[in-house]
Coordinates of C-alpha atoms and ligand atoms in Angstrom, one line a residue:
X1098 CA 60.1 124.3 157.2
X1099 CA 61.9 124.8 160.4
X1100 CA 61.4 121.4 161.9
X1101 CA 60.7 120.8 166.0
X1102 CA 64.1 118.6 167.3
X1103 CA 65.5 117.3 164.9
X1104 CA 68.8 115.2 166.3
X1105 CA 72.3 116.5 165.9
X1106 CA 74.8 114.2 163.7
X1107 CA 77.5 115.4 162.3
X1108 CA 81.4 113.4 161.6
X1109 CA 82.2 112.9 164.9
X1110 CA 78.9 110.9 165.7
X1111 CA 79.5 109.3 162.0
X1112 CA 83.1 108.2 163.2
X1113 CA 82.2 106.9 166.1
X1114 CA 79.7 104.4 164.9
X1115 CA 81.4 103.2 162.2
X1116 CA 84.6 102.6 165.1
X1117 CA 81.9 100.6 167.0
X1118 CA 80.8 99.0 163.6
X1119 CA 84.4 98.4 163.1
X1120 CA 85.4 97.5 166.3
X1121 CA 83.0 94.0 165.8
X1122 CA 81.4 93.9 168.8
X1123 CA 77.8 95.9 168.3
X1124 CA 75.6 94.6 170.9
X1125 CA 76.1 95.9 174.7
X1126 CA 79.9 96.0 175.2
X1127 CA 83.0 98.0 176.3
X1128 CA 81.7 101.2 174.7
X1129 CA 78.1 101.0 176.7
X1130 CA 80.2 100.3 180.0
X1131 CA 82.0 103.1 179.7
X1132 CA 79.1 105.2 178.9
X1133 CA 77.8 104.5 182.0
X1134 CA 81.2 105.2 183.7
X1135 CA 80.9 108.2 181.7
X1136 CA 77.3 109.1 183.2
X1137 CA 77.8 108.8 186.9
X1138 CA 81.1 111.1 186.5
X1139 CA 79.1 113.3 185.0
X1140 CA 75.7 113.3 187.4
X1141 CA 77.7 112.5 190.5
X1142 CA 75.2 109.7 191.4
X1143 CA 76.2 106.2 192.8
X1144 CA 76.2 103.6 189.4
X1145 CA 74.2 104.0 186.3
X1146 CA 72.6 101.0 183.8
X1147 CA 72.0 101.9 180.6
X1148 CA 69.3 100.3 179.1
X1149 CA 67.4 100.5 175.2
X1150 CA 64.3 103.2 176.4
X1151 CA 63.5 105.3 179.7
X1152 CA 60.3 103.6 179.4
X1153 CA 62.3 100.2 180.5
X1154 CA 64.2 101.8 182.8
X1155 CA 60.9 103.1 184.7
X1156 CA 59.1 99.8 184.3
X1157 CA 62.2 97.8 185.6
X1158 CA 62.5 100.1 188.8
X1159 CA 59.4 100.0 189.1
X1160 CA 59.7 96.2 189.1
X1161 CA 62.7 95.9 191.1
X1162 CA 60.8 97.4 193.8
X1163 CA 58.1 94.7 194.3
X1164 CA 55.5 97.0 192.5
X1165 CA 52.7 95.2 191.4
X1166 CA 48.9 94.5 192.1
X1167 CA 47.2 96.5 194.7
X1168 CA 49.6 98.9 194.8
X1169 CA 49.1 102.6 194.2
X1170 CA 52.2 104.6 192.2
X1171 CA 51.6 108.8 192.3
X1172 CA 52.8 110.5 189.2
X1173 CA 52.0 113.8 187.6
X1174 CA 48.7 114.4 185.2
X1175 CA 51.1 116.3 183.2
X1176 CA 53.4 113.8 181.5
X1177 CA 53.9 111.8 179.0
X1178 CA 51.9 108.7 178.7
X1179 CA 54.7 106.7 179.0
X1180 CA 55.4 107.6 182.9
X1181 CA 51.8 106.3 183.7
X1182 CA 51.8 103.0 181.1
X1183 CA 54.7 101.3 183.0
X1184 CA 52.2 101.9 186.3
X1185 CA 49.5 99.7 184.5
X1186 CA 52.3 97.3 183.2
X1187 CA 53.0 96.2 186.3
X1188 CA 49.7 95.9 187.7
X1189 CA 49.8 98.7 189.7
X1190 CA 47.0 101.8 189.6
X1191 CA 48.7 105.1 188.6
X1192 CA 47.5 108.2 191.2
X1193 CA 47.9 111.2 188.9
X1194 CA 48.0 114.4 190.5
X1195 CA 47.8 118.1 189.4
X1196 CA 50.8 120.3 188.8
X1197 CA 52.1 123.8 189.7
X1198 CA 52.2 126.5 187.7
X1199 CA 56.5 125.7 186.8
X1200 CA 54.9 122.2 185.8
X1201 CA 55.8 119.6 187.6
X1202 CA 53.7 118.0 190.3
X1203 CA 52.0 119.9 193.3
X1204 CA 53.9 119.1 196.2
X1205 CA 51.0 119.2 198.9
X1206 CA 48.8 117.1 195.9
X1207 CA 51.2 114.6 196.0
X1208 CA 51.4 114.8 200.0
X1209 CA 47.2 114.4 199.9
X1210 CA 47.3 111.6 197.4
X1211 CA 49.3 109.2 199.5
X1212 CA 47.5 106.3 201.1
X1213 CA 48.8 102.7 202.8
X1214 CA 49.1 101.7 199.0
X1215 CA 51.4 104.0 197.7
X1216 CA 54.5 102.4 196.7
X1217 CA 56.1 104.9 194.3
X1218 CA 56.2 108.7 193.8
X1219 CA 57.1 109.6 190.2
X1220 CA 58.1 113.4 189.8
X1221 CA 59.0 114.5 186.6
X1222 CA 61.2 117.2 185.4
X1223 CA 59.1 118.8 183.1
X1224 CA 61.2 120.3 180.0
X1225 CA 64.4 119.6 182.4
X1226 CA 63.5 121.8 184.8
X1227 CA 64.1 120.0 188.9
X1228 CA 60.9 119.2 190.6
X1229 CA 61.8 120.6 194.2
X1230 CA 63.4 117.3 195.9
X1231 CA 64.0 118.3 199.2
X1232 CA 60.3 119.0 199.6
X1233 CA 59.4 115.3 197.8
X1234 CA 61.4 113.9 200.6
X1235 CA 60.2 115.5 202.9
X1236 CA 57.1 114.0 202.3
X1237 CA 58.1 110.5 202.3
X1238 CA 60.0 110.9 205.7
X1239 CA 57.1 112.6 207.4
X1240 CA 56.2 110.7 210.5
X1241 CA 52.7 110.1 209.5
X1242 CA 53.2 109.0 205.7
X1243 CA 56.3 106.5 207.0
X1244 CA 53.5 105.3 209.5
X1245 CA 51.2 104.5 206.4
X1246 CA 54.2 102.6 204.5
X1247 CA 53.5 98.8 204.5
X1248 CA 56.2 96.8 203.4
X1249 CA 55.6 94.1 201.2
X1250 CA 59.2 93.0 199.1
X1251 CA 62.3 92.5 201.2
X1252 CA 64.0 96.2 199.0
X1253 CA 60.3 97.9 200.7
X1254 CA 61.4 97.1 204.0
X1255 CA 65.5 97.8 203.7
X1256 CA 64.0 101.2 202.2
X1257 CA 61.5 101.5 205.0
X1258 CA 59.3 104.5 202.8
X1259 CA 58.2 105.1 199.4
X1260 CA 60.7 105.1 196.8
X1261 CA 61.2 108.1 195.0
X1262 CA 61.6 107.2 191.0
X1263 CA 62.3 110.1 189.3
X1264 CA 61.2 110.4 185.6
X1265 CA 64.2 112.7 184.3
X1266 CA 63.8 112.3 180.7
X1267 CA 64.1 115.5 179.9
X1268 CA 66.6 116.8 182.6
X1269 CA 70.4 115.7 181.8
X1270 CA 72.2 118.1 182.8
X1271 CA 69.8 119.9 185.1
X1272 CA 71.2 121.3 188.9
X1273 CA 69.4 121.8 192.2
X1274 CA 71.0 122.9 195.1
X1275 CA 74.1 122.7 193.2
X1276 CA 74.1 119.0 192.4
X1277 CA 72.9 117.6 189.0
X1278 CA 69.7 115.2 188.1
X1279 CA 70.6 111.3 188.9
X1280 CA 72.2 112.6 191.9
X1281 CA 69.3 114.1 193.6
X1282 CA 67.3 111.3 194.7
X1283 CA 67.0 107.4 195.3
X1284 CA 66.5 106.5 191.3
X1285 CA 66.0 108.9 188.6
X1286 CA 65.9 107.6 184.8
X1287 CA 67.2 109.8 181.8
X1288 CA 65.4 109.3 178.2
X1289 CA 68.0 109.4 175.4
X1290 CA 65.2 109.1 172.6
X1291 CA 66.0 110.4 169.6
X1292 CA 64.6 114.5 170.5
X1293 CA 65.9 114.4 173.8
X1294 CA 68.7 116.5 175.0
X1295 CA 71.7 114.1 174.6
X1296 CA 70.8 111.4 172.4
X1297 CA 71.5 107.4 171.4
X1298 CA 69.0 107.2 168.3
X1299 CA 66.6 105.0 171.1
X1300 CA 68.2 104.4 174.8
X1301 CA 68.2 105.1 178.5
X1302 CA 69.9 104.9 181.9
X1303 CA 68.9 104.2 185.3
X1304 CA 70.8 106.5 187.7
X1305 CA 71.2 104.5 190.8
X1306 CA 71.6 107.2 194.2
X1307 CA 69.9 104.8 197.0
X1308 CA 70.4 105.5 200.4
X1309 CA 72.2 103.4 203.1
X1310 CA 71.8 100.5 203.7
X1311 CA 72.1 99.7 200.0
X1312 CA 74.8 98.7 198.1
X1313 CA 74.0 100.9 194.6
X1314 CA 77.1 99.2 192.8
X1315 CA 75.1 95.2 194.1
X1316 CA 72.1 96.5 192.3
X1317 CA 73.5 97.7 189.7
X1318 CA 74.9 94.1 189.2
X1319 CA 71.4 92.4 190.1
X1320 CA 69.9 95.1 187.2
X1321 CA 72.6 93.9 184.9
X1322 CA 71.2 90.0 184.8
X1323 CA 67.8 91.6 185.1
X1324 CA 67.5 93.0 182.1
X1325 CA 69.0 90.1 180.0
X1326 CA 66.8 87.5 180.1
X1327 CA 67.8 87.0 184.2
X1328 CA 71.3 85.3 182.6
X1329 CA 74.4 85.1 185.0
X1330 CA 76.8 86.0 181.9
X1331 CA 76.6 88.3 179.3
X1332 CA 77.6 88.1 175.6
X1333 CA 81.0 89.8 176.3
X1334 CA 82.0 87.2 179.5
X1335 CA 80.7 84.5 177.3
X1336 CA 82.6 85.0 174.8
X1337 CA 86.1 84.9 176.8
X1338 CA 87.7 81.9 175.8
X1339 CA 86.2 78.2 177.1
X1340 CA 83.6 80.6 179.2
X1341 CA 80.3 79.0 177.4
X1342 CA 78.5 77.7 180.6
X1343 CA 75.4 80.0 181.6
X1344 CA 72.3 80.0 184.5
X1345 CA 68.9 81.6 184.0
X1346 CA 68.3 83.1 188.0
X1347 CA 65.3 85.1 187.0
X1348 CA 62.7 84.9 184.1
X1349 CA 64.4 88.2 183.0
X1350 CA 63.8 91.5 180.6
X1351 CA 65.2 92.1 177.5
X1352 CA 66.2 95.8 177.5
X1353 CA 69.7 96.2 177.2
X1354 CA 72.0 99.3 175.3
X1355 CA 73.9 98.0 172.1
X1356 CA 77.0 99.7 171.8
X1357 CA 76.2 101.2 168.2
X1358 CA 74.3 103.7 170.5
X1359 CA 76.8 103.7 173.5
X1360 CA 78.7 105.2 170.4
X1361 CA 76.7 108.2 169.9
X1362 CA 76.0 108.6 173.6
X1363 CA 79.8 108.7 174.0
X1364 CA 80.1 111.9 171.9
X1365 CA 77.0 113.3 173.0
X1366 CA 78.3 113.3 176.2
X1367 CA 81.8 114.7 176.2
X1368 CA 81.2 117.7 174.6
X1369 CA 76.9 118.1 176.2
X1370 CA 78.0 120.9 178.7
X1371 CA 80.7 123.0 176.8
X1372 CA 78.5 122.6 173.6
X1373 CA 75.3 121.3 173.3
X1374 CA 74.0 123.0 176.8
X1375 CA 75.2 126.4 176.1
X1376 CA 73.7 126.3 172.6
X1377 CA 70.2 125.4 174.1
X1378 CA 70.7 128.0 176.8
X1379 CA 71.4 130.5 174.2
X1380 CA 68.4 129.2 172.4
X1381 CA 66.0 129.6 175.5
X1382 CA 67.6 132.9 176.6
X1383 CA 66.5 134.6 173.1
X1384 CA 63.4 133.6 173.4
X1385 CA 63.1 134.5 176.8
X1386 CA 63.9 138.0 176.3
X1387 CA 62.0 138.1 173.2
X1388 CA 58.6 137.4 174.6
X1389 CA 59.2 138.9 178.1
X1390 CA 57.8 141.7 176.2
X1391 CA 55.0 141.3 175.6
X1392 CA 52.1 141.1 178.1
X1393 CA 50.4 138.4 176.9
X1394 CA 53.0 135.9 177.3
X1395 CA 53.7 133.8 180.2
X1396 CA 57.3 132.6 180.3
X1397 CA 58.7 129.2 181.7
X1398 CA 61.2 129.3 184.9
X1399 CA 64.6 128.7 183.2
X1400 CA 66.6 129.2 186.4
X1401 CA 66.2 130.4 189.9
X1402 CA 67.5 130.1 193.2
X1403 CA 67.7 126.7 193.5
X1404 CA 67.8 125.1 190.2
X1405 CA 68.7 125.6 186.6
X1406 CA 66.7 123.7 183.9
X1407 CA 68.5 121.5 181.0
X1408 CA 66.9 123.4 178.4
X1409 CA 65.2 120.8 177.2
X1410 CA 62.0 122.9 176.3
X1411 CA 60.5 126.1 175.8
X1412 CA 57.3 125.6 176.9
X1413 CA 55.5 129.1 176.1
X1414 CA 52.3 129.8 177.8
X1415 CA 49.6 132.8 176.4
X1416 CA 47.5 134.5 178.6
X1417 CA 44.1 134.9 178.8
X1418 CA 43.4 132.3 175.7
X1419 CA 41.3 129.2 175.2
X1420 CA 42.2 125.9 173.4
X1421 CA 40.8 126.9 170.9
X1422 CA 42.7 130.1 170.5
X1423 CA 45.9 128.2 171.2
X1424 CA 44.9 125.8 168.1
X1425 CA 44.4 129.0 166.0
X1426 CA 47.6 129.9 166.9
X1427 CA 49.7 126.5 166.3
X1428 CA 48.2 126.6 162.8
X1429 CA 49.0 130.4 161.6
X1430 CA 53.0 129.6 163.2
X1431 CA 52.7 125.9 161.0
X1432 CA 51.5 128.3 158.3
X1433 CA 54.8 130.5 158.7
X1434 CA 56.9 127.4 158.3
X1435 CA 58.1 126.8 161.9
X1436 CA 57.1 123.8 163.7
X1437 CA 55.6 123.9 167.2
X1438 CA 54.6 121.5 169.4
X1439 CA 52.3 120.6 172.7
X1440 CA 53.7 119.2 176.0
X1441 CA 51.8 117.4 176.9
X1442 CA 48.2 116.5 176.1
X1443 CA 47.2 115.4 180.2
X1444 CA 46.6 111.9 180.8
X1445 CA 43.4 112.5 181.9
X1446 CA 42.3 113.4 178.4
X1447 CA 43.4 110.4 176.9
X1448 CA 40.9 108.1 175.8
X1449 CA 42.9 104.8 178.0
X1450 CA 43.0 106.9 181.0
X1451 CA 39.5 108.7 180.1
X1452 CA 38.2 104.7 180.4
X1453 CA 39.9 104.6 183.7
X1454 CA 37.8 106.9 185.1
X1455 CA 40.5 110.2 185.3
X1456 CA 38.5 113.3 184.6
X1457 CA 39.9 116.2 183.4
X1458 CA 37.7 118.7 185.1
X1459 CA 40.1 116.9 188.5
X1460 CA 43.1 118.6 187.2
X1461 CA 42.3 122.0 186.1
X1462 CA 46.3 123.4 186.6
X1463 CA 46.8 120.6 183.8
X1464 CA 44.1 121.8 181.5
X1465 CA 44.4 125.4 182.1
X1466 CA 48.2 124.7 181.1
X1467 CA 47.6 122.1 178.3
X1468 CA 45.1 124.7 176.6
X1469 CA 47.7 128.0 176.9
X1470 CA 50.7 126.2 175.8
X1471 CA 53.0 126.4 172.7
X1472 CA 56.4 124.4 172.4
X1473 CA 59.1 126.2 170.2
X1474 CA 61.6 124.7 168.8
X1475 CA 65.0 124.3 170.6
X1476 CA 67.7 122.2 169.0
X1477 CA 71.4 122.4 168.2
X1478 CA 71.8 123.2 164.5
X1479 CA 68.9 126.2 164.7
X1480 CA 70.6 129.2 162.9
X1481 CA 70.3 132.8 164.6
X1482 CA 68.1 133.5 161.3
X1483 CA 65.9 130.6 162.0
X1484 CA 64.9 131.9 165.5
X1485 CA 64.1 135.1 164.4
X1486 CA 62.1 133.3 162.0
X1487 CA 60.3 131.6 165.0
X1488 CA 59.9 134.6 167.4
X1489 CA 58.4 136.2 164.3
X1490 CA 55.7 133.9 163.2
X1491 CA 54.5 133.3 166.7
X1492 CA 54.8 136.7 167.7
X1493 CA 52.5 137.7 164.3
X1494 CA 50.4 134.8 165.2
X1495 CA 49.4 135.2 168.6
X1496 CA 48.6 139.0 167.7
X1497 CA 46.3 138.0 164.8
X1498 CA 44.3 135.8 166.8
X1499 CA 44.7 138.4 170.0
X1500 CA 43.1 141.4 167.3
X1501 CA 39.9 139.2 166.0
X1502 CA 39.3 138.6 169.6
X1503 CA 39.0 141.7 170.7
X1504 CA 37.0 142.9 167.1
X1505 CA 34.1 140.6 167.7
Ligands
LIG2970 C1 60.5 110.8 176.2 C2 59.8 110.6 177.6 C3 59.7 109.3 178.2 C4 60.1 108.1 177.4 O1 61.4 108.0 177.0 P1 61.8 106.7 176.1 O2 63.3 106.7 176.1 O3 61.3 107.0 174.7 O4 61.2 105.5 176.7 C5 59.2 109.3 179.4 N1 58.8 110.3 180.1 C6 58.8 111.6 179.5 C7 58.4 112.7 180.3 C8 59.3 111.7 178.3 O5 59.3 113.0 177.7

């Protein structure tokens, strides 16, 4: 069986944990800090957190900002749930909005869903591709939605608009405009789950780029306490000798990176765009120009003027077919030994977001691209044999169930 993303670990990753194991300090420590020194090199953006999950990071933004009862936070109908559940954590009422045909959220849908509620927008990269930023704040800045923003926290007001919190799970690495995700708006927040692109067995990072008049590295600092249990010192300051004395400031979170997984991070990241990048690329390009021939098959934007994905996915998309075709399809590839996936089942076919009263029939860009869509597998360690094993069965697949169509 060809699985879907299964993680890369070889020695290096071994050696590294066991260093860290070694080392005796496991918790968040020296190897996390400098994983997130490592990160904001890397995306160019103003300080980074790391934290244990993207889903913290998102909630803790979310959070930070003052977001909370009464207040409306717009995010794509195409995501994961996960992008919407921090929304109801907090109080807040998630705004979903239809997509594009490259995925990510409608730019004039989100411009038509903003009210004097709407605290948040939440574009996400879908399969690591940009959403287009400058258009996102262009929206935010416009006269008339500034005019709408009512400013309820003492961050609301320094910001003076609706933040833009980017969910970027799936795009480390990404470019627009020739500068890469975490860099390309106020807040965007990497995933480095176990499938994702780089990984730390379970972690993410808030990528801090606020604009003036805030001090990025202050909030960083403020995040730090945040997200340990609102204590002034952590484990490592403690532990410096006669240094015992500590002060709760906040009733704080409990979310921070060990550095058992800074480890793997560390190595993930040093060799993500000489190694692990161009391998995905490679991956996406074969079965870009694999399926570009054939006219049923709709193919995902891996690159164009202005931005380059991460590679994170290869969302395919067949023409012309209905779920149910798409079902028949998934089965006959599972059949061939090569697993395949869907991104993403829309919230508004979920039965917590069903109860909330979304309706699919709203979002018909979500559906019509939730029903047509096949996820093939993209990860390090695929061999050149396996992919041909891939574009194979879902080549053979998609015919068979194209043929009985047209024989009935
Ligand atoms: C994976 C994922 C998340 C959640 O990431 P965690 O690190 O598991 O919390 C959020 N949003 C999207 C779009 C994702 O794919």
């Amino acid at each position: 069986m060809i699985p879907f993303a299964p993680p890369r670990i070889d020695q290096a990753i071994i050696d590294e944990v066991v260093a860290a194991l070694k080392s005796g300090w496991i918790t968040t420590g020296p190897r996390t800090k400098e994983f997130e020194k490592r990160l904001t090199a890397y995306c160019g953006n103003k300080s980074t957190l790391c934290l244990n999950s993207a889903t913290a990071g998102l909630e803790i933004m979310l959070r930070w900002f003052g977001v909370g009862e009464g207040d409306e936070v717009i995010l794509p109908a195409y995501t994961y749930s996960a992008t919407a559940n921090v929304v109801v954590h907090c109080g807040a009422r998630p705004v979903l909005v239809d997509i594009g045909s490259d995925f990510n959220m409608n730019v004039a849908n989100i411009k038509a869903a903003v009210t004097s509620k709407t605290k948040v927008i939440m574009p996400v990269d879908f399969a690591g591709l940009p959403c287009d930023y400058d258009a996102v704040l262009n929206v935010v800045n416009d006269p008339a939605v500034k005019n709408l923003f009512i400013a309820a926290a003492p961050v609301q007001s320094q910001l003076g608009r609706i933040l833009i919190l980017s969910d970027a799970a799936h795009s480390v690495g990404a470019n627009y405009k020739n500068k890469k995700t975490g860099a390309l708006t106020d807040v965007s927040v990497f995933s480095f789950h176990a499938v994702k692109n780089l990984t730390t067995a379970e972690g993410g990072a808030i990528a801090l780029n606020l604009p003036e008049p805030f001090d990025n590295d202050e909030v960083y600092k403020f995040l730090c306490v945040y997200t340990l249990h609102g204590q002034n010192k952590d484990a490592l300051a403690k532990m410096q000798k006669g240094n015992w004395k500590y002060d709760i400031i906040e009733a704080g979170y409990k979310c921070n990176m060990t550095d058992l997984c800074a480890a793997i991070g560390l190595v993930e990241l040093a060799r993500y765009d000489n190694d692990m990048l161009v391998k995905r690329k490679l991956i996406c390009d074969t079965y870009f120009n694999y399926f570009k021939q054939f006219d049923w098959s709709e193919l995902p934007v891996l690159k164009d003027t202005s931005r380059e994905t991460s590679y994170h996915l290869f969302p395919l998309r067949i023409k012309g077919i209905t779920e149910s075709m798409r079902d028949e399809i998934m089965k006959r590839i599972f059949d061939k030994d090569v697993s395949v996936n869907v991104h993403f089942i829309p919230l508004p076919m979920l039965s917590y977001y069903k109860n909330m009263g979304f309706n699919i029939s709203d979002y018909p860009v979500a559906y019509d691209t939730f029903a047509r869509e096949i996820t093939l597998p993209v990860f390090y360690d695929l061999t050149e044999e396996q992919l041909k094993m891939v574009c194979n069965a879902v080549q053979e697949a998609v015919s068979s169930v194209l043929q009985e169509v047209v024989n009935h």
